[in-house]
XYZ file of C-alpha atoms in Angstrom:
426
model
C 106.500 -35.156 137.378
C 103.980 -33.742 134.908
C 102.057 -36.369 132.897
C 99.510 -35.268 130.306
C 99.223 -38.189 127.841
C 98.598 -41.838 128.804
C 97.033 -44.979 127.325
C 94.885 -47.186 129.550
C 92.690 -50.279 129.238
C 89.153 -50.080 130.622
C 86.567 -52.854 130.942
C 83.070 -52.749 132.370
C 81.837 -55.660 134.472
C 80.079 -58.652 132.904
C 76.453 -59.300 133.708
C 75.701 -62.141 136.116
C 74.150 -65.362 134.827
C 70.528 -66.270 135.391
C 69.889 -69.267 137.634
C 68.264 -72.625 136.869
C 66.303 -73.474 140.024
C 62.918 -74.820 141.112
C 60.723 -74.049 144.077
C 61.245 -76.540 146.869
C 59.534 -76.603 150.241
C 57.768 -79.016 152.542
C 54.507 -80.426 151.137
C 55.267 -78.974 147.669
C 56.538 -81.878 145.617
C 56.821 -80.188 142.222
C 57.296 -76.421 142.520
C 57.711 -74.303 139.445
C 60.898 -72.667 138.155
C 62.127 -69.818 140.356
C 65.656 -69.078 139.130
C 66.607 -65.457 139.785
C 68.123 -63.044 137.278
C 71.771 -62.062 137.212
C 72.850 -58.601 138.303
C 74.192 -55.969 135.909
C 77.943 -55.409 135.644
C 79.496 -52.156 136.823
C 80.038 -49.290 134.372
C 83.332 -47.491 133.791
C 82.643 -43.845 134.660
C 85.001 -40.890 134.227
C 84.610 -38.034 136.708
C 86.363 -34.661 136.914
C 88.629 -34.073 139.916
C 88.877 -30.290 140.259
C 91.904 -30.573 142.542
C 94.287 -32.091 139.973
C 96.091 -30.811 136.868
C 98.121 -33.864 135.818
C 97.570 -37.486 134.794
C 100.330 -38.667 137.121
C 97.923 -41.096 138.846
C 97.919 -43.182 135.632
C 101.686 -43.484 135.335
C 101.834 -46.933 136.927
C 98.213 -48.080 136.738
C 96.984 -48.800 133.225
C 94.165 -51.311 133.712
C 90.761 -50.468 135.154
C 88.230 -53.307 135.400
C 84.807 -52.948 137.004
C 83.226 -55.736 139.025
C 80.930 -58.326 137.482
C 77.262 -58.614 138.413
C 76.279 -61.390 140.793
C 74.703 -64.602 139.532
C 71.029 -65.237 140.177
C 69.957 -67.812 142.747
C 66.941 -69.894 143.602
C 63.792 -68.497 145.243
C 63.874 -65.692 142.642
C 66.921 -64.146 144.299
C 68.352 -61.472 142.013
C 72.122 -61.297 141.667
C 73.788 -58.154 143.035
C 74.276 -55.257 140.638
C 77.938 -54.261 140.702
C 79.055 -50.763 141.648
C 80.383 -48.476 138.941
C 84.146 -47.985 138.759
C 84.834 -44.239 139.003
C 88.018 -42.960 137.318
C 89.028 -39.451 138.399
C 90.674 -37.204 135.780
C 91.747 -33.536 135.740
C 89.485 -30.879 134.185
C 90.036 -30.615 130.431
C 90.894 -34.284 129.844
C 90.086 -35.661 126.396
C 89.200 -39.351 126.040
C 90.335 -40.733 122.678
C 90.020 -44.149 121.066
C 93.514 -45.667 121.191
C 93.275 -47.258 117.729
C 91.880 -44.337 115.721
C 92.729 -41.456 118.112
C 89.240 -40.091 117.499
C 87.736 -38.051 120.318
C 85.257 -40.101 122.332
C 84.451 -37.427 124.899
C 85.704 -34.115 126.237
C 85.470 -34.047 130.029
C 84.905 -30.284 129.951
C 81.597 -30.831 128.134
C 78.435 -30.123 130.160
C 80.560 -28.526 132.890
C 82.486 -31.745 133.450
C 79.529 -34.049 134.062
C 80.204 -37.757 134.615
C 80.715 -39.801 131.453
C 80.031 -43.528 131.080
C 82.822 -44.775 128.815
C 81.994 -48.490 129.006
C 78.605 -49.906 129.927
C 78.364 -52.956 132.133
C 76.836 -56.145 130.757
C 73.187 -56.963 131.407
C 72.292 -59.676 133.839
C 70.890 -62.865 132.318
C 67.340 -64.102 132.928
C 66.629 -66.939 135.305
C 64.726 -69.992 134.066
C 61.406 -68.707 135.462
C 61.227 -66.315 132.465
C 61.198 -69.251 130.056
C 58.266 -71.195 131.544
C 55.298 -71.601 129.177
C 52.136 -73.739 129.262
C 53.953 -76.297 127.114
C 57.393 -75.906 128.744
C 56.761 -76.005 132.463
C 60.197 -77.261 133.501
C 62.771 -75.125 131.634
C 66.228 -76.489 132.333
C 68.058 -73.491 130.982
C 68.646 -69.834 131.782
C 70.247 -66.901 129.996
C 73.867 -65.948 130.571
C 74.799 -62.357 131.308
C 76.316 -60.296 128.503
C 79.905 -59.123 128.589
C 80.742 -55.565 129.606
C 82.197 -53.207 127.037
C 85.966 -52.858 126.892
C 88.425 -50.702 125.005
C 91.800 -49.058 125.079
C 91.667 -45.299 125.380
C 94.113 -42.438 125.390
C 93.731 -39.759 128.044
C 95.049 -36.412 126.831
C 95.069 -33.380 129.106
C 94.365 -29.995 127.531
C 94.252 -27.514 130.373
C 91.220 -25.292 130.880
C 92.831 -21.864 130.744
C 91.296 -18.700 129.292
C 94.680 -17.087 128.737
C 98.014 -18.580 127.729
C 101.354 -16.920 128.452
C 103.669 -17.836 125.583
C 107.180 -16.823 124.620
C 110.809 -17.877 124.795
C 112.309 -19.194 128.041
C 113.408 -16.613 130.622
C 111.299 -13.764 129.247
C 109.341 -13.602 132.513
C 106.189 -15.663 131.952
C 106.356 -17.337 135.362
C 107.096 -14.033 137.060
C 104.036 -12.480 135.432
C 101.825 -15.385 136.513
C 103.135 -15.102 140.078
C 102.458 -11.357 140.041
C 98.844 -11.559 138.784
C 97.674 -14.689 140.654
C 98.257 -16.781 143.746
C 100.233 -19.345 141.737
C 103.744 -20.081 142.990
C 105.729 -21.272 139.964
C 109.431 -21.971 140.276
C 111.362 -18.888 139.167
C 115.107 -18.765 138.520
C 117.565 -17.031 136.233
C 118.145 -19.860 133.763
C 116.380 -21.409 130.778
C 113.754 -24.133 131.261
C 113.160 -23.313 134.912
C 109.503 -24.112 134.276
C 109.129 -27.826 133.479
C 105.327 -28.058 133.444
C 102.401 -25.722 132.724
C 101.288 -23.676 135.712
C 97.747 -22.409 136.250
C 96.707 -19.321 138.173
C 93.321 -17.739 138.888
C 93.392 -13.989 138.295
C 90.952 -11.829 140.252
C 89.584 -8.695 138.613
C 87.125 -6.005 139.503
C 83.619 -7.383 139.879
C 83.206 -11.017 138.811
C 85.351 -11.025 135.680
C 88.070 -13.368 136.879
C 89.973 -15.614 134.485
C 92.419 -18.534 134.480
C 95.915 -18.001 133.067
C 98.466 -20.673 132.145
C 102.229 -20.310 131.863
C 103.178 -22.532 128.894
C 106.878 -23.443 129.160
C 109.576 -24.310 126.714
C 108.518 -22.725 123.424
C 111.604 -22.245 121.243
C 112.399 -22.435 117.557
C 111.684 -25.995 116.393
C 109.146 -26.693 119.145
C 106.657 -28.142 116.647
C 109.329 -30.713 115.734
C 109.928 -31.607 119.358
C 112.765 -29.218 120.197
C 112.978 -28.091 123.798
C 109.862 -28.653 125.902
C 107.401 -26.886 123.617
C 106.211 -29.940 121.683
C 105.080 -31.598 124.909
C 103.081 -28.582 126.079
C 101.714 -26.946 122.930
C 98.481 -28.927 123.422
C 97.769 -26.858 126.540
C 97.402 -23.703 124.453
C 94.604 -25.289 122.397
C 91.753 -24.097 124.608
C 93.170 -20.629 125.386
C 90.937 -17.890 124.045
C 93.603 -15.206 124.271
C 97.400 -15.417 124.056
C 99.707 -13.094 125.994
C 102.903 -13.107 123.974
C 105.746 -12.157 126.307
C 109.037 -10.738 125.009
C 112.113 -9.471 126.847
C 112.253 -5.820 125.814
C 115.478 -5.282 127.783
C 117.291 -7.554 125.289
C 119.644 -8.478 128.126
C 120.638 -11.694 126.350
C 121.044 -9.983 123.013
C 117.718 -11.238 121.656
C 115.638 -9.351 119.089
C 111.980 -9.109 120.270
C 110.668 -8.899 116.694
C 112.580 -12.028 115.716
C 111.327 -13.822 118.846
C 107.677 -13.017 118.054
C 108.083 -14.226 114.470
C 109.674 -17.518 115.459
C 107.182 -18.327 118.223
C 104.215 -17.568 115.959
C 105.784 -19.717 113.254
C 105.904 -22.654 115.673
C 102.261 -22.065 116.666
C 101.222 -22.069 113.005
C 103.135 -25.290 112.305
C 101.473 -26.994 115.264
C 97.975 -25.700 114.476
C 97.068 -23.078 111.838
C 93.889 -22.340 113.789
C 95.890 -21.692 116.941
C 98.021 -19.118 115.145
C 94.891 -17.041 114.448
C 94.026 -16.620 118.153
C 94.053 -12.980 119.320
C 97.297 -11.885 120.951
C 98.455 -9.097 123.231
C 102.180 -8.367 123.111
C 103.659 -7.902 126.578
C 107.035 -6.137 126.471
C 108.336 -7.314 129.846
C 111.377 -6.038 131.805
C 110.592 -2.484 130.713
C 112.314 -1.264 133.868
C 115.629 -2.502 132.399
C 115.143 -1.165 128.891
C 118.275 0.338 127.326
C 117.271 2.455 124.264
C 120.742 1.927 122.794
C 120.168 -1.843 122.599
C 116.636 -1.837 121.189
C 115.102 -0.103 118.193
C 111.847 0.650 120.008
C 110.389 2.449 116.990
C 110.881 -0.558 114.692
C 109.481 -2.884 117.367
C 106.343 -0.778 117.870
C 105.859 -0.423 114.118
C 106.025 -4.215 113.654
C 103.444 -4.811 116.394
C 101.151 -2.116 115.016
C 101.358 -3.490 111.435
C 100.184 -6.889 112.676
C 97.197 -5.408 114.495
C 98.282 -6.443 117.987
C 97.928 -4.453 121.179
C 101.225 -3.612 122.897
C 101.728 -3.152 126.624
C 104.980 -2.305 128.367
C 105.148 -4.049 131.729
C 107.537 -5.136 134.449
C 106.798 -8.239 136.497
C 109.400 -7.060 139.023
C 108.165 -3.521 139.693
C 104.495 -4.111 138.804
C 104.520 -1.495 136.044
C 101.531 -1.944 133.691
C 100.254 -5.072 135.474
C 96.926 -3.584 136.600
C 96.260 -2.184 133.120
C 97.108 -5.579 131.605
C 94.657 -7.429 133.870
C 91.866 -4.984 133.061
C 92.541 -5.187 129.308
C 92.598 -9.018 129.359
C 89.276 -9.114 131.223
C 87.715 -6.768 128.658
C 88.989 -8.816 125.710
C 87.792 -12.110 127.201
C 84.295 -10.674 127.657
C 84.167 -10.133 123.879
C 85.603 -13.499 122.812
C 83.717 -16.790 122.223
C 83.608 -19.350 125.057
C 86.374 -21.896 125.588
C 86.633 -24.637 122.972
C 84.925 -27.951 123.665
C 85.996 -30.840 121.424
C 83.195 -32.512 119.505
C 82.752 -36.268 119.584
C 84.439 -37.941 116.608
C 84.080 -41.563 117.682
C 80.544 -42.854 117.058
C 79.116 -45.528 119.408
C 78.855 -48.029 116.558
C 82.618 -47.694 115.918
C 83.191 -50.010 118.880
C 81.602 -52.885 116.935
C 83.219 -52.254 113.552
C 86.523 -53.777 112.415
C 89.095 -55.351 114.684
C 88.926 -58.826 113.096
C 85.526 -59.746 114.549
C 84.458 -63.172 113.283
C 80.936 -63.533 111.891
C 79.419 -66.912 110.944
C 76.362 -67.191 108.676
C 74.420 -70.475 108.351
C 71.493 -71.059 105.980
C 68.564 -73.356 106.606
C 66.029 -73.064 103.765
C 65.041 -69.389 103.720
C 66.328 -68.608 107.215
C 69.813 -67.212 107.752
C 71.422 -67.569 111.176
C 74.088 -64.961 111.996
C 76.457 -65.784 114.858
C 79.549 -64.348 116.487
C 80.732 -63.513 119.994
C 80.641 -59.796 119.262
C 76.988 -60.154 118.176
C 76.083 -61.816 121.487
C 77.303 -58.713 123.303
C 75.631 -56.381 120.821
C 72.224 -58.077 121.059
C 72.464 -58.037 124.838
C 72.913 -54.257 124.848
C 70.157 -53.326 122.396
C 66.613 -52.493 123.461
C 64.594 -53.834 120.527
C 61.478 -52.012 121.703
C 63.171 -48.623 121.283
C 63.281 -46.988 117.832
C 66.672 -45.269 118.320
C 68.215 -48.446 119.704
C 66.974 -50.398 116.679
C 68.474 -47.789 114.345
C 71.790 -48.133 116.162
C 71.613 -51.930 115.730
C 70.954 -51.537 112.004
C 73.874 -49.100 111.560
C 76.248 -51.527 113.257
C 75.142 -54.406 110.997
C 75.504 -52.193 107.940
C 78.956 -50.819 108.811
C 80.337 -54.165 109.977
C 79.463 -55.806 106.638
C 76.791 -58.218 107.937
C 74.228 -57.208 105.309
C 76.806 -57.531 102.546
C 77.791 -60.990 103.809
C 74.125 -62.067 103.952
C 73.580 -61.083 100.332
C 76.751 -62.956 99.349
C 75.186 -66.064 100.927
C 72.030 -65.604 98.821
C 69.807 -63.687 101.256
C 67.061 -61.744 99.463
C 64.021 -59.647 100.323
C 61.543 -61.521 102.504
C 64.022 -64.086 103.873
C 64.267 -64.464 107.636
C 67.412 -63.390 109.452
C 67.953 -64.740 112.978
C 70.571 -63.163 115.246
C 70.282 -65.145 118.462
C 66.952 -64.158 120.080
C 66.117 -61.515 117.478
C 64.506 -62.308 114.107
C 63.504 -59.989 111.248
C 62.569 -60.118 107.589
C 65.403 -59.004 105.368
C 64.710 -55.924 103.229
C 67.436 -54.627 100.968
């Protein structure tokens, strides 16, 4: 079964709690605090698995939770830092936010480098960090922060340079089998191909390319007819489209009408996709009957649209070598494969979703509280300029500043968000 669109829940591990402990040994009656820190929680990390081309592994498993960090112990023992949870995905997988469907990350970016989708919580400090000359016996420690969590959609958009498109039974799978080592299922009936097939095509020198047989495109595909709606997303990254038609017209089809209808479906799905360069492959040329096809009208239509036309036969091999060479030349001139830009900003994770914020006023000091703020403060490095800017953007977008002003906060008043205090400036 081919699976290319799934929703999963991911959660990084929570940080371990700091320990409340005091040094105890023979002849030392009153040792100082020595509670160890908690360990960091494990991250959720996505990694590309080059050997897969489907999301089938996620069909029955939808929850991925990393381990929590270990709690600190006495004698300054640090809690164990949890291992990251690695989630393997096929090349070309997009990670989207489940609520907004914005792109969080494209796993083809940076040649498929690992991506940390959820960061583990920080370990809390043991009580030894809170000892001062006036507080020599601190009876408290800091709890670890919670790991990030979210629901995401995994969407597979195959990494193919070339897409073979066209009606069923025009010979797309036969062409792919002829030009590559791929072994797609081939039979003499419609919808033989039930999932996209990839093949690596070798050319002279080092100009190889990856071709994909995209199944099921028929009239109405953009509305879900046939199999085309499910697989149109796999054409998105293709830099060049090989539009295959059956020039033998064995089934009584009109190649001009077929090209028009398929391109109409492409345009309805994505206007940008319809502008991709195309090469028209008139397949089954070995069976061409001039009495059934107006070849002159067909060639005139292709020429008027500015496309290149090649007559080929996947059965006899006619025109296949010329096609491979032409495709390699065209790809060398075209821009690189599309990489999807990030649409989901990091601060989006803290905005909306019914997060409760409580504001208390004591004289000219405003205390801002909320569980989501505990996690936010625990993940911000207040000594780093960029991290502080991120913190400010989250407060702005989540309406904290607006709520403070509604409570009477003005310039110069003190705002306290757990362990962090600052003077409010509008």
